[in-house]
mmCIF file of C-alpha atoms in Angstrom:
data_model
loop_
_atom_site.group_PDB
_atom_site.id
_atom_site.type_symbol
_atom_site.label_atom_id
_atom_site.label_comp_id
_atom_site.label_asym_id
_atom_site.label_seq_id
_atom_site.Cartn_x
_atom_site.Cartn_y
_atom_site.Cartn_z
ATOM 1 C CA UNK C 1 9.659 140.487 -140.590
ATOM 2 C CA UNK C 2 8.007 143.810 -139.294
ATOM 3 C CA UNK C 3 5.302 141.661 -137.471
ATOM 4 C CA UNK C 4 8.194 139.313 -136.029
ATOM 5 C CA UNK C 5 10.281 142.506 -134.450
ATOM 6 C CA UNK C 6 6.777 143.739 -133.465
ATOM 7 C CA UNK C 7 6.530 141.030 -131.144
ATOM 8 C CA UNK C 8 10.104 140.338 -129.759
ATOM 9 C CA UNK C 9 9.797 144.386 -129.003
ATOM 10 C CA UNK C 10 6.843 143.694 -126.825
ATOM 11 C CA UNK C 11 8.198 140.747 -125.395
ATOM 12 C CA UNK C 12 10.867 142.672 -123.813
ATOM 13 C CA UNK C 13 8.688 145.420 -122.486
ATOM 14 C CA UNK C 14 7.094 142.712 -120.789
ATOM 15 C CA UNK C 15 10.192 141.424 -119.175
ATOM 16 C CA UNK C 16 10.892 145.111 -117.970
ATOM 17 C CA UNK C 17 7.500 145.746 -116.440
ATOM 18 C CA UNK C 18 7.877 142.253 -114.852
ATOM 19 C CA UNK C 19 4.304 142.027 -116.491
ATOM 20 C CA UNK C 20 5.440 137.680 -116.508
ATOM 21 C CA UNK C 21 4.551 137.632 -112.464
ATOM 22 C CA UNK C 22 7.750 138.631 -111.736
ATOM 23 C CA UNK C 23 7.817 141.145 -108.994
ATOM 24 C CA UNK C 24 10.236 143.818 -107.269
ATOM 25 C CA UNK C 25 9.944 144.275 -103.966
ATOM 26 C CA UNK C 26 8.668 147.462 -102.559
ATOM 27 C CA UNK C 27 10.326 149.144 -99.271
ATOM 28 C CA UNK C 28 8.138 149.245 -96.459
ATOM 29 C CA UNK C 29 6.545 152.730 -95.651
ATOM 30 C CA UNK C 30 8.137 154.593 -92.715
ATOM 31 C CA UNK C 31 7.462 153.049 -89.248
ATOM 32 C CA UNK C 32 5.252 155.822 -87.026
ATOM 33 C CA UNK C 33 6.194 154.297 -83.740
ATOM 34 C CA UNK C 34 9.006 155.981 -81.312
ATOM 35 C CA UNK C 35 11.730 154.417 -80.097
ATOM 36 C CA UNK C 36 12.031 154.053 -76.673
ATOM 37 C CA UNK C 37 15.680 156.050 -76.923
ATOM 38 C CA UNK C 38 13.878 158.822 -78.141
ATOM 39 C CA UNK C 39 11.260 159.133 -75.361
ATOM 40 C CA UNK C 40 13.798 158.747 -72.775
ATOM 41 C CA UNK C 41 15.147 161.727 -74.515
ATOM 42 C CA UNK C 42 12.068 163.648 -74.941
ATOM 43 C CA UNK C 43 11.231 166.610 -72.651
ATOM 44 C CA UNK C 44 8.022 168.282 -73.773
ATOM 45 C CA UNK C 45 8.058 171.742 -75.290
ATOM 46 C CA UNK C 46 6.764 174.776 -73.539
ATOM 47 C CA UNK C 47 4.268 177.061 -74.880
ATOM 48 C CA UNK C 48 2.082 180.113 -74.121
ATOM 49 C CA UNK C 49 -2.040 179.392 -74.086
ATOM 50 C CA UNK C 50 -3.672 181.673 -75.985
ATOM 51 C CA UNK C 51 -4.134 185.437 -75.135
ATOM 52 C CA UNK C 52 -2.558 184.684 -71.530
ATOM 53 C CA UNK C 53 0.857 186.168 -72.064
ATOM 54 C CA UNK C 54 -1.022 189.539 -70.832
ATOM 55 C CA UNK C 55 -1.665 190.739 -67.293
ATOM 56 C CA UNK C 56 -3.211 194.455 -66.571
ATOM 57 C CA UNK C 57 -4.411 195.312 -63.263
ATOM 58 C CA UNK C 58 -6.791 198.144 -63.324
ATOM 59 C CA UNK C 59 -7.448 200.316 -59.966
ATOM 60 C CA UNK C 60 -11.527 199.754 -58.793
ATOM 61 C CA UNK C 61 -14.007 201.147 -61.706
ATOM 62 C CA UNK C 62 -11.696 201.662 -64.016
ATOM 63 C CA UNK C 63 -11.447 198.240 -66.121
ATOM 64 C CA UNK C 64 -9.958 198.854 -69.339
ATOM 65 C CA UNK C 65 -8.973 202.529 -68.851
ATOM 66 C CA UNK C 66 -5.941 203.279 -70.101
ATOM 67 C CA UNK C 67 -5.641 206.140 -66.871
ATOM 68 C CA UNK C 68 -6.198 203.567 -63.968
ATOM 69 C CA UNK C 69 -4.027 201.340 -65.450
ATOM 70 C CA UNK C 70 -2.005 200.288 -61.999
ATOM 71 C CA UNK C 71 0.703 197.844 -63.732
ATOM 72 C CA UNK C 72 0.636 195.420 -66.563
ATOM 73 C CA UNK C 73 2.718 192.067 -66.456
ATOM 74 C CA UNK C 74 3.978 190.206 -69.245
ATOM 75 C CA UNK C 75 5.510 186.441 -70.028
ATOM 76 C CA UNK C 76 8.284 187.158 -72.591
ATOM 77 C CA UNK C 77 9.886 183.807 -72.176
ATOM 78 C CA UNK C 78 9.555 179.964 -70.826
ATOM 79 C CA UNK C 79 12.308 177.407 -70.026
ATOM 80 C CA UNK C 80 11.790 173.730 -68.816
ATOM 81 C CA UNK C 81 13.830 170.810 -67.554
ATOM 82 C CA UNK C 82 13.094 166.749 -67.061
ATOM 83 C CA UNK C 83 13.550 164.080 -65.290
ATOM 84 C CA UNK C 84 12.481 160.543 -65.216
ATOM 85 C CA UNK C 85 12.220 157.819 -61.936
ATOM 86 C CA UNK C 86 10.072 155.133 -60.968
ATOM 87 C CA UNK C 87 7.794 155.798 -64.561
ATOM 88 C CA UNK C 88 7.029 159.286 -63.507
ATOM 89 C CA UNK C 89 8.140 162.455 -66.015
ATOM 90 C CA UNK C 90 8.571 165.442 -63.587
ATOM 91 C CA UNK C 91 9.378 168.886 -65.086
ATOM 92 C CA UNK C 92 10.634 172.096 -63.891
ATOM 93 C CA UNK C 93 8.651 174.954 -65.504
ATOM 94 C CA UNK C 94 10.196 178.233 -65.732
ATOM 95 C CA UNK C 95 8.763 182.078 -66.656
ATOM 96 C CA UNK C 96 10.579 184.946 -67.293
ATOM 97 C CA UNK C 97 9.068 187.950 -67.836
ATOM 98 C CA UNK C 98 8.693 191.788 -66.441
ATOM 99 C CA UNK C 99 6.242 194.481 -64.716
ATOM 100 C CA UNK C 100 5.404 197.306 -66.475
ATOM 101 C CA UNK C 101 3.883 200.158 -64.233
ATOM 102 C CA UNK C 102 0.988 202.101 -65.343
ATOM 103 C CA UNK C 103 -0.317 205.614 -64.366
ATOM 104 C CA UNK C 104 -1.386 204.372 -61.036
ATOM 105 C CA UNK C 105 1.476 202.581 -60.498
ATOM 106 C CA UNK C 106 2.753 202.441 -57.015
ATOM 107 C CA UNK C 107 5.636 200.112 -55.273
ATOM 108 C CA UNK C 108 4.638 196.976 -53.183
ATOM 109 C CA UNK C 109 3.643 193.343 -54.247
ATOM 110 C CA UNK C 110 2.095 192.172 -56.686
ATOM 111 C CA UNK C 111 0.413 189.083 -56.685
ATOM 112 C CA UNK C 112 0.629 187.186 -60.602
ATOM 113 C CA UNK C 113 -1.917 184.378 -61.406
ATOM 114 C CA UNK C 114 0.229 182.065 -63.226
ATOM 115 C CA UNK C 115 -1.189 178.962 -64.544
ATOM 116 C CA UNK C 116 0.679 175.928 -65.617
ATOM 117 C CA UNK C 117 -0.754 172.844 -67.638
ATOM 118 C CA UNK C 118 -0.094 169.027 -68.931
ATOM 119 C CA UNK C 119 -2.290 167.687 -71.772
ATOM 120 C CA UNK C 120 -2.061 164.624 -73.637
ATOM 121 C CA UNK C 121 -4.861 164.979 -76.533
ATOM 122 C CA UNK C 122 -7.955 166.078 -74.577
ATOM 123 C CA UNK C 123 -6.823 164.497 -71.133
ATOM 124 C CA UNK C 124 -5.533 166.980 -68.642
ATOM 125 C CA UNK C 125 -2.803 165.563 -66.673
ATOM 126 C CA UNK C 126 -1.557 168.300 -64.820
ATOM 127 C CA UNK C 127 -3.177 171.625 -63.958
ATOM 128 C CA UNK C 128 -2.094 174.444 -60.871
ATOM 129 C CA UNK C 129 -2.610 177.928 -60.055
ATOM 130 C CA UNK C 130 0.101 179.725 -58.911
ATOM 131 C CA UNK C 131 -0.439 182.849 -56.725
ATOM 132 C CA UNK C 132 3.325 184.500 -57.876
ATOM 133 C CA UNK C 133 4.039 187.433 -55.500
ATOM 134 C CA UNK C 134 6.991 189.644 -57.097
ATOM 135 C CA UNK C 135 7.944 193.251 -55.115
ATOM 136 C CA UNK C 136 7.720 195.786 -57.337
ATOM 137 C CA UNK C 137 10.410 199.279 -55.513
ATOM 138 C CA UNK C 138 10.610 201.771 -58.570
ATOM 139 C CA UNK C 139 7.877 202.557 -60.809
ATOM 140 C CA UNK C 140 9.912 204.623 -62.844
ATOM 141 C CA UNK C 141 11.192 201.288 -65.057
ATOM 142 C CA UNK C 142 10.200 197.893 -65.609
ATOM 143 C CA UNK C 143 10.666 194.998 -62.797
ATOM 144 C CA UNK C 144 11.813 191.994 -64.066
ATOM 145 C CA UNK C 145 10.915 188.716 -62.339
ATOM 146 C CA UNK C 146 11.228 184.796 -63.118
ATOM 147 C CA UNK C 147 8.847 182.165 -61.823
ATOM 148 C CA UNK C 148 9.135 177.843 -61.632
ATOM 149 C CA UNK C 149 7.299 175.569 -61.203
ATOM 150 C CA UNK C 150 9.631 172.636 -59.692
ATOM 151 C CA UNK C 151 7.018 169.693 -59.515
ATOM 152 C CA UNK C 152 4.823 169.077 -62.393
ATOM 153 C CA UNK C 153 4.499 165.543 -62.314
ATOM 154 C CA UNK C 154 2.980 163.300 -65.365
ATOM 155 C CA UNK C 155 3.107 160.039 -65.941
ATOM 156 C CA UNK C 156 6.100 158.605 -68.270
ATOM 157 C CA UNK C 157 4.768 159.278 -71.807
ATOM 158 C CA UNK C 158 4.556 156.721 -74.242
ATOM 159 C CA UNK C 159 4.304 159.132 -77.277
ATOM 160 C CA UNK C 160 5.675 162.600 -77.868
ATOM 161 C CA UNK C 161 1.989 163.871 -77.940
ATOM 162 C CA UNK C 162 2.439 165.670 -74.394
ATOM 163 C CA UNK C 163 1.769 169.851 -74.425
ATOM 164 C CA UNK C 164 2.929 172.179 -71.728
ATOM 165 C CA UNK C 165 1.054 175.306 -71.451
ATOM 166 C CA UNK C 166 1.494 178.136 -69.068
ATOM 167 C CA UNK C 167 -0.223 181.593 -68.747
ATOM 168 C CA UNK C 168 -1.868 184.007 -66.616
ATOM 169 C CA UNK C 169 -5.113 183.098 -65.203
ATOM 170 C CA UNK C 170 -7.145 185.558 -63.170
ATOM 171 C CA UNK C 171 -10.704 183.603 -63.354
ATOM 172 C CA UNK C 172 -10.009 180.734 -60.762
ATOM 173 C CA UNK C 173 -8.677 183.256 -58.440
ATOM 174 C CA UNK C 174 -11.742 185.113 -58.129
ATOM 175 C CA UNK C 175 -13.415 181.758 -57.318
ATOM 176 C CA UNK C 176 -10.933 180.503 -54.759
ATOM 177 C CA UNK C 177 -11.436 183.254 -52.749
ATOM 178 C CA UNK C 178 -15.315 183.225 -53.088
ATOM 179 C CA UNK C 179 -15.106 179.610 -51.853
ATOM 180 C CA UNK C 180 -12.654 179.783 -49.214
ATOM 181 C CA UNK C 181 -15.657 182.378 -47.834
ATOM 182 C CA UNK C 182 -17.492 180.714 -44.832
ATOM 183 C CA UNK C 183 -21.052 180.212 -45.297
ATOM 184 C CA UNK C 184 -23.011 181.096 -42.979
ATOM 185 C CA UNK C 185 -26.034 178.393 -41.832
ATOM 186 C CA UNK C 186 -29.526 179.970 -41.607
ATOM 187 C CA UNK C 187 -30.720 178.552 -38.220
ATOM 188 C CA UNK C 188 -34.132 177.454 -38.184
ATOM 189 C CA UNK C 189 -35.846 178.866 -34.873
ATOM 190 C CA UNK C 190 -37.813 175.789 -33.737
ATOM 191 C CA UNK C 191 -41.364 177.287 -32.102
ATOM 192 C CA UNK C 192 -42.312 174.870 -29.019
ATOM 193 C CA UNK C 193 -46.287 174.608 -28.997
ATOM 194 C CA UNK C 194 -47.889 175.208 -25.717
ATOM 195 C CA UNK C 195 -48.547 171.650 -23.947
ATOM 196 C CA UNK C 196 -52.484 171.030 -24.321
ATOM 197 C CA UNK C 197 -53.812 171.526 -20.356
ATOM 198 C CA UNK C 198 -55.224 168.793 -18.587
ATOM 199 C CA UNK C 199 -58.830 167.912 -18.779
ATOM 200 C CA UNK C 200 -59.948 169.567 -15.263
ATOM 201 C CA UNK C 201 -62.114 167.346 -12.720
ATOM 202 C CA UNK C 202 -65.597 167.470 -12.116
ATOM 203 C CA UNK C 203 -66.722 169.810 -9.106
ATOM 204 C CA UNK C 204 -67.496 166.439 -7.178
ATOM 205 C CA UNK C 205 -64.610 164.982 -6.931
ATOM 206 C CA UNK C 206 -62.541 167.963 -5.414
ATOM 207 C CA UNK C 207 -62.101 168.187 -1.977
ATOM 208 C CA UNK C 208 -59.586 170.309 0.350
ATOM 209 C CA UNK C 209 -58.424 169.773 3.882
ATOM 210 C CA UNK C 210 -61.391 171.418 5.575
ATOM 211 C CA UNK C 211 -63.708 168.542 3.648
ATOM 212 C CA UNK C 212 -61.775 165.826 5.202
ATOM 213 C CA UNK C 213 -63.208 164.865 8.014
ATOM 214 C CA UNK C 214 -61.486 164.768 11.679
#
């Protein structure tokens, strides 16, 4: 009798473990793909590149002296806003941020190197340098000034895998500038050989008016 209950227990262990072939269905794992209503509401985050919310301007020989510091600019905030025709994405880039004047501080423009940037993975789809000029009257306080960007223009995205990055850039600048520089052309002076002189004519065959005769 104990070998008998024995068995009718594992028999229904078996029918709970659906060990007979029986077997429950399992829920498919969680789709990865985005639906289109969420692309046509997606409008890509912006963020600060690395070590580029900074900007110091330093007066000539004095690079990283805290006493010829003329004014340092920084981001302290960034906006966007989309928009979506004809399969194009086109954002409006904003940057907020203020003007800090330094010992050598003085009013007039400054001129900001803002960058602003569209990646998708390793592609670059957008890329500009911005030449922001902001007027900077008292150096007694901060300036405040706000920057956008009103056509950065990507193609529709398919995934949410775009990344906007802004920041200053002074490099390019530099290089702009250097390029924009006319080169001058090195003329080659061309040296014209003397023309070899005629073979002269033997003695015999010269003759002059007084040989001809009358």
């Amino acid at each position: 009798m104990l070998a008998l209950a024995g068995c009718q227990s594992s028999g229904g262990n078996k029918n709970v473990l659906d060990v007979d072939g029986k077997q429950t269905p399992v829920p498919p794992p969680p789709s990865d793909k985005v639906k289109a209503s969420d692309l046509l509401a997606y409008c890509p985050r912006v963020t600060l590149r690395d070590g580029t919310a900074y900007f110091n301007s330093y007066a000539r020989g004095g690079q990283d002296d805290p006493a010829k510091l003329i004014y340092q600019a920084a981001i302290t905030e960034v906006s966007r806003d989309c928009s979506r025709a004809n399969g194009t994405l086109t954002m409006k880039v904003g940057v907020a941020g203020k003007i800090v004047p330094g010992p050598l501080g003085k009013p007039g423009a400054i001129t900001m190197p803002i960058r602003v940037v569209v990646t998708h993975g390793d592609e670059v789809l957008y890329t500009k340098l911005h030449k922001d000029q902001v007027q900077v009257a008292d150096t007694s306080a901060a300036t405040q000034f706000v920057f956008t960007d009103p056509s950065v223009s990507v193609p529709e995205p398919s995934d949410k895998g775009y990344q906007v990055l802004v920041g200053f850039d002074e490099g390019p600048i530099n290089a702009a500038k250097a390029a924009a520089r006319p080169v001058k052309k090195k003329v080659r002076r061309v040296v014209k050989k003397p023309a070899p002189e005629a073979p002269a004519k033997p003695k015999g065959s010269q003759s002059s008016i007084s040989d001809i005769p009358r």
